[in-house]
Backbone as numpy.savetxt, mean C-alpha at the origin, in Angstrom:
# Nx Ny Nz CAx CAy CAz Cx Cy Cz
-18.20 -24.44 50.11 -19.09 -23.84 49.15 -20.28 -24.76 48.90
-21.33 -24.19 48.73 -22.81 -24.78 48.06 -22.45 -24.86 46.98
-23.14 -26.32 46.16 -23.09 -27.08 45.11 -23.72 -25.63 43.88
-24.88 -24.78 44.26 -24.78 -23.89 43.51 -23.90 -23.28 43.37
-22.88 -23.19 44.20 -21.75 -21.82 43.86 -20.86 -22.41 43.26
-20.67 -24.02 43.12 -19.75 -25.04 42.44 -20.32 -24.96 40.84
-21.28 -24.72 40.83 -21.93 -25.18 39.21 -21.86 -23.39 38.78
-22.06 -22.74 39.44 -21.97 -21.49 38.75 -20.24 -21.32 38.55
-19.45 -21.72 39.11 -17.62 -21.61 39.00 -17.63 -22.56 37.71
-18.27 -23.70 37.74 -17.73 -24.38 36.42 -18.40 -23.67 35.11
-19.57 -23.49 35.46 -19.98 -22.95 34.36 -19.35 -21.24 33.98
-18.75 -20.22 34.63 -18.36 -19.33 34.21 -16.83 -20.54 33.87
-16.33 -20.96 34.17 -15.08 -21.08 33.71 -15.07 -21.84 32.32
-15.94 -22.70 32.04 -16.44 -23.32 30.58 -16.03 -22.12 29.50
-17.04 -21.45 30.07 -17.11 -20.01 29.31 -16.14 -19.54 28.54
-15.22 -19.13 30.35 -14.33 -18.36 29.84 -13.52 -18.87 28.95
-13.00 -20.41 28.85 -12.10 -21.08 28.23 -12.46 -21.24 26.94
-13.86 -21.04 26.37 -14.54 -21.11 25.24 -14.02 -19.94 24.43
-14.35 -18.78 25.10 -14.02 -17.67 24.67 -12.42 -17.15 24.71
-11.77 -18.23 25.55 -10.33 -17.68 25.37 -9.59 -18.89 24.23
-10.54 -19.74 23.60 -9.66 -20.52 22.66 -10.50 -19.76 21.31
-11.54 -19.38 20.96 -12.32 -19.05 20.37 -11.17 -17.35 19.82
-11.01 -16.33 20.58 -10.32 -15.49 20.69 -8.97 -15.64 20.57
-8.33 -16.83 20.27 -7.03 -17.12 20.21 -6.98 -17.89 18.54
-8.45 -18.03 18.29 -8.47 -19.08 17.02 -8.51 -17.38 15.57
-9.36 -16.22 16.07 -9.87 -15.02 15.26 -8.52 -14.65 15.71
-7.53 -14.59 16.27 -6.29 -13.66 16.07 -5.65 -14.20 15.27
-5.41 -15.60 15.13 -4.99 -15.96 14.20 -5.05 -16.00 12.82
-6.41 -16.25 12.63 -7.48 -15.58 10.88 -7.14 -14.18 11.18
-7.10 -13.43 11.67 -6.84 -12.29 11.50 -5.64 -11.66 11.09
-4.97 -12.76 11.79 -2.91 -12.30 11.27 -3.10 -12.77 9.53
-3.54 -13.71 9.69 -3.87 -14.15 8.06 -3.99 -13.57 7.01
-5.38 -12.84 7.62 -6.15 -11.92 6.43 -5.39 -10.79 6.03
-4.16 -10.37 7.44 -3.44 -9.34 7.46 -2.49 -9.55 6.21
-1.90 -10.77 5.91 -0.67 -11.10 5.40 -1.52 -11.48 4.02
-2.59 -11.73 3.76 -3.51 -11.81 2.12 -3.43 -10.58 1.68
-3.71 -9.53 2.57 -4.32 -8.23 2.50 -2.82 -7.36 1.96
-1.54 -7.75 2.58 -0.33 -7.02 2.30 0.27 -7.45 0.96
-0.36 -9.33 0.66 0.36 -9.66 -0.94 -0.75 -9.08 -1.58
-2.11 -8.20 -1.79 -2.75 -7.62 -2.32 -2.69 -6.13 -2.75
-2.38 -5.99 -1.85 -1.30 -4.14 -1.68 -0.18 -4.20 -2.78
0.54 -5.27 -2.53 1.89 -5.30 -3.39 1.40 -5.57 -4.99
0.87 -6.63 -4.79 0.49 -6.62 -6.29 -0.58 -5.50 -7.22
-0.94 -4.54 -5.93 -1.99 -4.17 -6.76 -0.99 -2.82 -7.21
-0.03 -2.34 -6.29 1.02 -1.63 -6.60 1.98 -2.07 -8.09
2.28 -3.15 -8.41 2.58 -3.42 -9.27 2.14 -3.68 -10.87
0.97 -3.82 -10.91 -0.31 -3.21 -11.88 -0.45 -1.77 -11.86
-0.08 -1.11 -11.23 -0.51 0.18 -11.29 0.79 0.94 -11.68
1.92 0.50 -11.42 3.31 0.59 -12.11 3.42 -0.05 -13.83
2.75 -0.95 -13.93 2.44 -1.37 -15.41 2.25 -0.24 -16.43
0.47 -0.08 -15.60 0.00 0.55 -16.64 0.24 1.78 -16.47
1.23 2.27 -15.71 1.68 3.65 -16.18 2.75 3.23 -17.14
3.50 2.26 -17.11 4.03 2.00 -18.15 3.73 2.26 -19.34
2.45 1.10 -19.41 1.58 1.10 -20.72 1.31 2.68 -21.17
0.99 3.93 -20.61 0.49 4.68 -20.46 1.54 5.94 -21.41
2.42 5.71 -20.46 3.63 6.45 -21.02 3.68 5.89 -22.45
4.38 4.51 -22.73 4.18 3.91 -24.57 3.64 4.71 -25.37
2.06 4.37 -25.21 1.00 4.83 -25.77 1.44 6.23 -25.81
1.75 7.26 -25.03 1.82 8.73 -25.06 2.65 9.29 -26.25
3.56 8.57 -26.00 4.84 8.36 -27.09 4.60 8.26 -28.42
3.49 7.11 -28.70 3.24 6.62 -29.90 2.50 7.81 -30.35
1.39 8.75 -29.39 0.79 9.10 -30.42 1.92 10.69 -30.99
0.86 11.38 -31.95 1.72 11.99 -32.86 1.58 13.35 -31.34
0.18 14.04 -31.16 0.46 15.07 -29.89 1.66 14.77 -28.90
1.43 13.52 -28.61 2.29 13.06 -27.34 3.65 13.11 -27.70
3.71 12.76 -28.49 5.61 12.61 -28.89 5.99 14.23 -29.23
5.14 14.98 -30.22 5.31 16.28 -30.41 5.85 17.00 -28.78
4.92 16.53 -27.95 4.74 17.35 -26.80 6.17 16.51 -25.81
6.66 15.62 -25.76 7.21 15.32 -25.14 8.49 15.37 -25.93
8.98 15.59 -27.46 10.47 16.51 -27.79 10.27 17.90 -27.25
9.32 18.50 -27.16 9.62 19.70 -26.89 9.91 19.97 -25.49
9.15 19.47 -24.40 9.56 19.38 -22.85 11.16 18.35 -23.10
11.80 17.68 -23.65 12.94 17.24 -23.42 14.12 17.86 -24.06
13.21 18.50 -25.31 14.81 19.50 -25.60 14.91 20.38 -25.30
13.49 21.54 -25.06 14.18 22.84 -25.01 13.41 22.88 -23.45
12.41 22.66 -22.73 11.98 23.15 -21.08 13.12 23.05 -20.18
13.53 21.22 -20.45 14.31 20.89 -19.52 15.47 21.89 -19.41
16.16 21.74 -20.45 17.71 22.70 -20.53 17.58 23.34 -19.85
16.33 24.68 -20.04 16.15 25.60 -19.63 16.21 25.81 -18.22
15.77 24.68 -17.55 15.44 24.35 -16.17 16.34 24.38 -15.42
17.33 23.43 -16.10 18.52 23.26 -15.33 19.57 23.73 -15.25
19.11 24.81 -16.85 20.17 25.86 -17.26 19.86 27.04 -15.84
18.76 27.31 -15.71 18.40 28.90 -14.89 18.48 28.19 -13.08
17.96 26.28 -13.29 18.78 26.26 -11.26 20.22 26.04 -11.17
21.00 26.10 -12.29 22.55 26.45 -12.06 22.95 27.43 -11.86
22.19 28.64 -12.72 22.52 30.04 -12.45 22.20 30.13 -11.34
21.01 29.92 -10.46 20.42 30.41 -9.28 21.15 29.85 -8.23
22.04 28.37 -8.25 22.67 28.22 -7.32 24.50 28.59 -7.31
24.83 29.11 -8.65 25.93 29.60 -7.91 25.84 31.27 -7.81
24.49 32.20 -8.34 24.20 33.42 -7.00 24.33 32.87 -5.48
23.52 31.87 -5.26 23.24 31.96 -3.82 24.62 31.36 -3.58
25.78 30.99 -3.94 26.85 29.86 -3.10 28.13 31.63 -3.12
C-alpha cells in the first residue's frame, strides 16, 4: 500500500474508535437518565396518591361532601348490590 492509503486507514480508524468509545460513553448517560427518569415516575405517582388522599379528607370534612357521601354509602350502595345479587342468581 501507498503511504496515502496508510494515513487514510489510520485516520478512518481514529475515527471510528472515537466514535465507538464516545457511543459507548451516551449509552451509558442514557441508561442513567433512564433509571432518574423511573425514580421520578414513582415518586411522582406517589404525590398524586397523597393528594387524592388529601382530597378525599377535605370532601368529608365539608358539610355537601359528607351529606353526599352518607347518602351514596347507605342507601345507593345497598341498592347496588342488593339488585347485582338479584341479577346474578336469575342468570345462575
Amino acid at each position: 500500500m501507498n503511504i496515502a492509503e496508510w494515513i487514510l486507514v489510520a485516520i478512518l480508524s481514529i475515527t471510528l474508535f472515537i466514535f465507538l468509545i464516545v457511543g459507548i460513553i451516551l449509552i451509558i448517560k442514557f441508561i442513567g437518565i433512564a433509571d432518574e427518569a423511573k425514580k421520578v415516575v414513582i415518586k411522582s405517582q406517589d404525590i398524586a396518591d397523597n393528594a387524592n388522599g388529601i382530597v378525599n379528607n377535605v370532601k368529608g370534612m365539608t358539610s355537601i361532601g359528607g351529606v353526599v357521601q352518607t347518602i351514596v354509602d347507605e342507601y345507593v350502595e345497598p341498592k347496588i348490590k342488593k339488585k347485582g345479587s338479584k341479577n346474578g342468581e336469575q342468570k345462575s
